[in-house]
Coordinates of C-alpha atoms and ligand atoms in Angstrom, one line a residue:
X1 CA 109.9 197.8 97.9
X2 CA 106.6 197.9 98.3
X3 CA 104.2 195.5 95.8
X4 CA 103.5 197.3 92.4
X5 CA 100.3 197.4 90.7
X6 CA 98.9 198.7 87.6
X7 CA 97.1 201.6 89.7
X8 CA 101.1 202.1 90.7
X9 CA 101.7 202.6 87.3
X10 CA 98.8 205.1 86.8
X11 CA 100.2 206.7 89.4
X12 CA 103.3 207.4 87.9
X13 CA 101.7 208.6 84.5
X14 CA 99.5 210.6 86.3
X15 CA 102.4 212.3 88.4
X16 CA 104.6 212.4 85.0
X17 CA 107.2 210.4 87.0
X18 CA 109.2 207.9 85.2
X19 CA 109.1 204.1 85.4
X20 CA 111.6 201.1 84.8
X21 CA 111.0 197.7 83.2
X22 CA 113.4 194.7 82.3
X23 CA 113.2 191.7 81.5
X24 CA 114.5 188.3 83.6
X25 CA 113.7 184.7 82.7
X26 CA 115.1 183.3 85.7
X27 CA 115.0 183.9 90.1
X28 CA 118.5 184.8 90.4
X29 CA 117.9 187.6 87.8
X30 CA 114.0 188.7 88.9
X31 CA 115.2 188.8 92.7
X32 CA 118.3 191.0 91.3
X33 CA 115.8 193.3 89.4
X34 CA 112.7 193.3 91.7
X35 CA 115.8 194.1 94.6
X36 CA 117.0 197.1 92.7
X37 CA 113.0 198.4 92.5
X38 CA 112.5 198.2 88.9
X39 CA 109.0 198.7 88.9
X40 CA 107.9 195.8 85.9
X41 CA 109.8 192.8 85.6
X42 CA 109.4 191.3 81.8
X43 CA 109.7 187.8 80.9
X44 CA 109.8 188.3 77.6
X45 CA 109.9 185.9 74.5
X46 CA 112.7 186.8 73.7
X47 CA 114.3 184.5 75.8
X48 CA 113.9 182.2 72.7
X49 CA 117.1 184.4 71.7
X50 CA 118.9 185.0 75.0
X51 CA 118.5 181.7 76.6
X52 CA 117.8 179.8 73.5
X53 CA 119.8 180.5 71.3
X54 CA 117.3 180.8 68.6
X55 CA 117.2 183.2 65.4
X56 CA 113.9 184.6 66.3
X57 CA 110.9 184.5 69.4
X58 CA 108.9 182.2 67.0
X59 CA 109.8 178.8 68.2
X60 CA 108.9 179.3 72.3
X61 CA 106.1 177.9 73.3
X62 CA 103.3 178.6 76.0
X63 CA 104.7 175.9 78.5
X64 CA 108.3 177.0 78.1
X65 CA 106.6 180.9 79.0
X66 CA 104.8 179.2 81.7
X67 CA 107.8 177.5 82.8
X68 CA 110.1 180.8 83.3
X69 CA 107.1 182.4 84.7
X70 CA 107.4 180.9 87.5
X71 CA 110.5 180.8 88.0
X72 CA 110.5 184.7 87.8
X73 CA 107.9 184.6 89.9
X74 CA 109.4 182.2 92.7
X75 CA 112.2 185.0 92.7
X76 CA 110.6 188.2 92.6
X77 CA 110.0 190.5 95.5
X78 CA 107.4 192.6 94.7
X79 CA 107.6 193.8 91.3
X80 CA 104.8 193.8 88.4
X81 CA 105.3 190.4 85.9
X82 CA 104.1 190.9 82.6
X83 CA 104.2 187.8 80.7
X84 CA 104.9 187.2 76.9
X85 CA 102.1 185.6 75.2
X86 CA 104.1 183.9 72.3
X87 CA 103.6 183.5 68.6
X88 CA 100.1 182.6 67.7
X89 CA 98.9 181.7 71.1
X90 CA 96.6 184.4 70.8
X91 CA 95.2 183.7 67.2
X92 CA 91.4 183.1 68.0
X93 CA 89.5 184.6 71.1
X94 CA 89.5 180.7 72.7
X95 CA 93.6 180.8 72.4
X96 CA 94.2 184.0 73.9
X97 CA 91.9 183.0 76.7
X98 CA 93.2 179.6 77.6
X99 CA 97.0 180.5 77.3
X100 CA 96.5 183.9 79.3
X101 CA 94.9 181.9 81.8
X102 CA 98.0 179.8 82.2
X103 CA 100.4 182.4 82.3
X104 CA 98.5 184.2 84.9
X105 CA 98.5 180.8 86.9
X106 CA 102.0 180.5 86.6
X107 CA 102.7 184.1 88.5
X108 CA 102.3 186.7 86.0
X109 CA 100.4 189.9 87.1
X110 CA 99.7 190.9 83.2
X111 CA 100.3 189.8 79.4
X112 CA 101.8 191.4 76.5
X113 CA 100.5 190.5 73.0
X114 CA 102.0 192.1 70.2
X115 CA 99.9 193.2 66.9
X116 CA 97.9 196.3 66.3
X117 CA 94.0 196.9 66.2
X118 CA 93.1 193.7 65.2
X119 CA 93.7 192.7 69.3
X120 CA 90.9 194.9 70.1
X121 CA 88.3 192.0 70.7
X122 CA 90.8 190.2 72.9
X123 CA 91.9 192.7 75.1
X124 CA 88.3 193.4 75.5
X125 CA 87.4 190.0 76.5
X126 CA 90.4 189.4 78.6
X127 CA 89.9 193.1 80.5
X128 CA 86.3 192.0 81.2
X129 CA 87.9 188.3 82.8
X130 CA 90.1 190.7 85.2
X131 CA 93.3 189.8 83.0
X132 CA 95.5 193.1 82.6
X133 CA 97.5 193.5 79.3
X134 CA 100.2 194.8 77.8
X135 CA 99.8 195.9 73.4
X136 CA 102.7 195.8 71.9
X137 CA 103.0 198.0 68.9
X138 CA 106.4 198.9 66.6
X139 CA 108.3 196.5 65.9
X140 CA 106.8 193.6 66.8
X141 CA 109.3 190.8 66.8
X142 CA 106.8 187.6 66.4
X143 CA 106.4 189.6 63.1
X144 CA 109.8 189.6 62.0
X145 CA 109.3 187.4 58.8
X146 CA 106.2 190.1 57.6
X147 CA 108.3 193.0 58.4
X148 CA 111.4 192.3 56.6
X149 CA 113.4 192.6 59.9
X150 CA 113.9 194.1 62.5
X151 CA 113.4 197.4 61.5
X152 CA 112.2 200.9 63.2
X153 CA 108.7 201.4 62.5
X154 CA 106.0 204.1 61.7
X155 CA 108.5 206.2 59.7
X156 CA 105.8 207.1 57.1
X157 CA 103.3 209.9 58.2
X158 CA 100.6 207.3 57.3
X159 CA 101.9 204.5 59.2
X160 CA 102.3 206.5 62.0
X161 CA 99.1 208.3 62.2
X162 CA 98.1 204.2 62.1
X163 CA 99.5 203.4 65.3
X164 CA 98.5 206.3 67.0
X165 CA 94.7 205.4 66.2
X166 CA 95.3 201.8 66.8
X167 CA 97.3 202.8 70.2
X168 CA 93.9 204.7 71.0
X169 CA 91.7 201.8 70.1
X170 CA 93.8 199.2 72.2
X171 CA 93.7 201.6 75.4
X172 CA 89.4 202.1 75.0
X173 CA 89.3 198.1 74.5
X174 CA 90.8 198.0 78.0
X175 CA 94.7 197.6 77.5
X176 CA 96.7 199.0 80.4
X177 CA 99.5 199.6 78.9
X178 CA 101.1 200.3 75.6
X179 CA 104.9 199.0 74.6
X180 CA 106.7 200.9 71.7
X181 CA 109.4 199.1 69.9
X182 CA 111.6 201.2 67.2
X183 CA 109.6 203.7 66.4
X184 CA 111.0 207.4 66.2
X185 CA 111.2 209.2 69.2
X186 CA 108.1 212.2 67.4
X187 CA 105.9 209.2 67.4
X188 CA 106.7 208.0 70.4
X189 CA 106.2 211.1 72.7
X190 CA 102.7 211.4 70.1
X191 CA 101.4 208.3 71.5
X192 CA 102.4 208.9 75.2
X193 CA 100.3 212.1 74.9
X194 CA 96.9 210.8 73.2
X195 CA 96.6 208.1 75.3
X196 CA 95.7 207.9 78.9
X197 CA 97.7 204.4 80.4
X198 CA 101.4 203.8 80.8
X199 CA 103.5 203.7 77.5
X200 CA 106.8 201.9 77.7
X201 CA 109.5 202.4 74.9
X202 CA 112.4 200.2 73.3
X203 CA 113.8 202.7 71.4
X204 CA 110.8 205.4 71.1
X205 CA 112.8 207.9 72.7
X206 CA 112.8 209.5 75.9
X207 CA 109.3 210.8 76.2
X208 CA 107.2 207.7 76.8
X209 CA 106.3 207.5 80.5
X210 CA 108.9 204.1 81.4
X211 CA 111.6 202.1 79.4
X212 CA 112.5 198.8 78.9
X213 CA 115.4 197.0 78.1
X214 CA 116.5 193.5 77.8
X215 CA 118.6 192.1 81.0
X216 CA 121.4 191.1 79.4
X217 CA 121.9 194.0 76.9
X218 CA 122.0 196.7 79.4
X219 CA 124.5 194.1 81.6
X220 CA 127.0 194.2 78.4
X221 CA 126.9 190.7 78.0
X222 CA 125.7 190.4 74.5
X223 CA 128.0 189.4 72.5
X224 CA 126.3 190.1 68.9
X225 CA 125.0 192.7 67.3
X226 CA 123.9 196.0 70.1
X227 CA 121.1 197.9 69.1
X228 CA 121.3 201.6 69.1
X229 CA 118.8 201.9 71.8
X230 CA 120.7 199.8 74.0
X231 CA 123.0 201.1 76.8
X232 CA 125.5 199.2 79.0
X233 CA 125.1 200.4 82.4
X234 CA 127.9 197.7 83.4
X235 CA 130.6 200.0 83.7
X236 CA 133.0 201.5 86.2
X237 CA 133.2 198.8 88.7
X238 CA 129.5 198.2 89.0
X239 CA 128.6 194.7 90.5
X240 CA 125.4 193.4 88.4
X241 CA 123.3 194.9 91.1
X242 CA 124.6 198.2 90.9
X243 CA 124.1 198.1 87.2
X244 CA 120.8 197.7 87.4
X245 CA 120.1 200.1 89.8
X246 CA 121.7 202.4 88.1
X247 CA 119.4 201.8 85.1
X248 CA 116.6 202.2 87.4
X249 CA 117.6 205.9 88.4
X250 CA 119.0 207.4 85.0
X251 CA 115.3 206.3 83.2
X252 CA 113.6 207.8 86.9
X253 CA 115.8 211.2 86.5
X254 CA 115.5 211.4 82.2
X255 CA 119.2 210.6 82.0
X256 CA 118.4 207.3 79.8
X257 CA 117.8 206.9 76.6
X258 CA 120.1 209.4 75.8
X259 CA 119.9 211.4 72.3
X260 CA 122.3 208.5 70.7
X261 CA 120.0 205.3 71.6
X262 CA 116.7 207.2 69.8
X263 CA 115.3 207.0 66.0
X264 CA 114.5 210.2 64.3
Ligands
KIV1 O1 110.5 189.8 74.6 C1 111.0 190.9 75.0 O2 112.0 190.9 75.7 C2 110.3 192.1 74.6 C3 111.1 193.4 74.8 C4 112.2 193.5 73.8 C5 110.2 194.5 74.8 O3 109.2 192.1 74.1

């Protein structure tokens, strides 16, 4: 596989051609992914969850991101890394800097930060310091105790003509990409269309332009609750591998999310 980049990803948009993203927190699972050629590998927060063991993303810290960084890094084999900047490591312009800074030290290609229009002075500053980033709008998980839980997003015409401005205003700041959590699949394909970068879903349906799910989920090894936009690809024999190539090609062909893992 050949090293992606975010003009890789433009690319794809450009072309209409489908992308893959999942997460991995360790080497063993990035050189799995990165193998397979899913295009982004996330190491998301929520490995506060999956490897953690905790109720939410809030308690990780930057050195606990910077740590699995690199050991995503050390493993991957030419994939994109996009990095979680975690729960208020972003809250003043001097934060967002100092912490991005150390995640892009530690081997990560871009960051995600999750919130809506209020990010636009950080993105700008961190666009204009050659720092890509990821805004992650929905659901936003470090926002759990604000929303009320984990609930799909933007179901309100008003809320969702909201994100769509604030999708808009994120991608002229400089974001390169967008990340849709929960939201129905209308306002998913609505976003994908009025902006001009990548936008990856979580359960926004099947018209954003790449998909991402957490590792483990889409292995079938979680053992609580399974979110309806999850799918477990581990079936019929597949070795890990397989699974998660098999991922790869049903987002590339349209085959995944399928009309039962999207919101209306
Ligand atoms: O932390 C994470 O894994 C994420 C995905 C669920 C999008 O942000």
């Amino acid at each position: 596989m050949n090293t992606v980049s975010i003009r890789t990803l433009n690319d794809y948009k450009a072309k209409g051609e489908k992308f893959s993203v999942l997460t991995a927190y360790d080497a063993t699972f990035s050189q799995m992914v990165s193998n397979a050629g899913i295009e982004v590998i996330l190491v998301g927060d929520s490995l506060g969850m999956v490897c953690q063991g905790k109720e939410s993303t809030l308690p990780v810290s930057v050195a606990e991101m910077e740590y699995h960084t690199r050991c995503v890094a050390a493993g991957n084999k030419g994939s994109l890394i996009m990095a979680d900047m975690p729960f208020m490591s972003y809250s003043t312009l001097e934060q967002g800097q100092a912490n991005a800074a150390l995640l892009m030290q530690a081997g990560a290609h871009m960051v995600k930060v999750e919130g809506d229009d209020w990010l636009v002075p950080l993105v700008e500053t961190l666009a204009r310091q050659g720092v890509p980033v990821c805004a992650h709008l929905g659901l936003t998980p470090q926002s759990v105790n604000k929303l009320g839980g984990y609930r799909v997003q933007g179901r309100d015409e008003a809320k969702a003509q909201a994100m769509i401005e604030h999708s808009i205003a994120l991608a002229k700041a400089g974001a390169d990409c967008i990340l849709l959590e929960c939201v129905p699949s209308s306002l998913g394909k609505a976003i994908t269309e009025a902006v001009d970068v990548p936008v990856i879903g979580i359960g926004a349906g099947s018209d954003t332009d790449a998909q991402v799910l957490v590792v483990y989920d889409m292995l079938g090894l979680n053992a609580g609750h399974i979110p309806k936009f999850v799918k477990n690809f581990m079936v019929d024999g597949r070795t890990p591998q397989q699974a998660i190539a098999a991922y790869g090609e049903e987002v590339k062909n349209g085959v995944f999310p399928g009309p039962e893992h999207k919101f209306s």
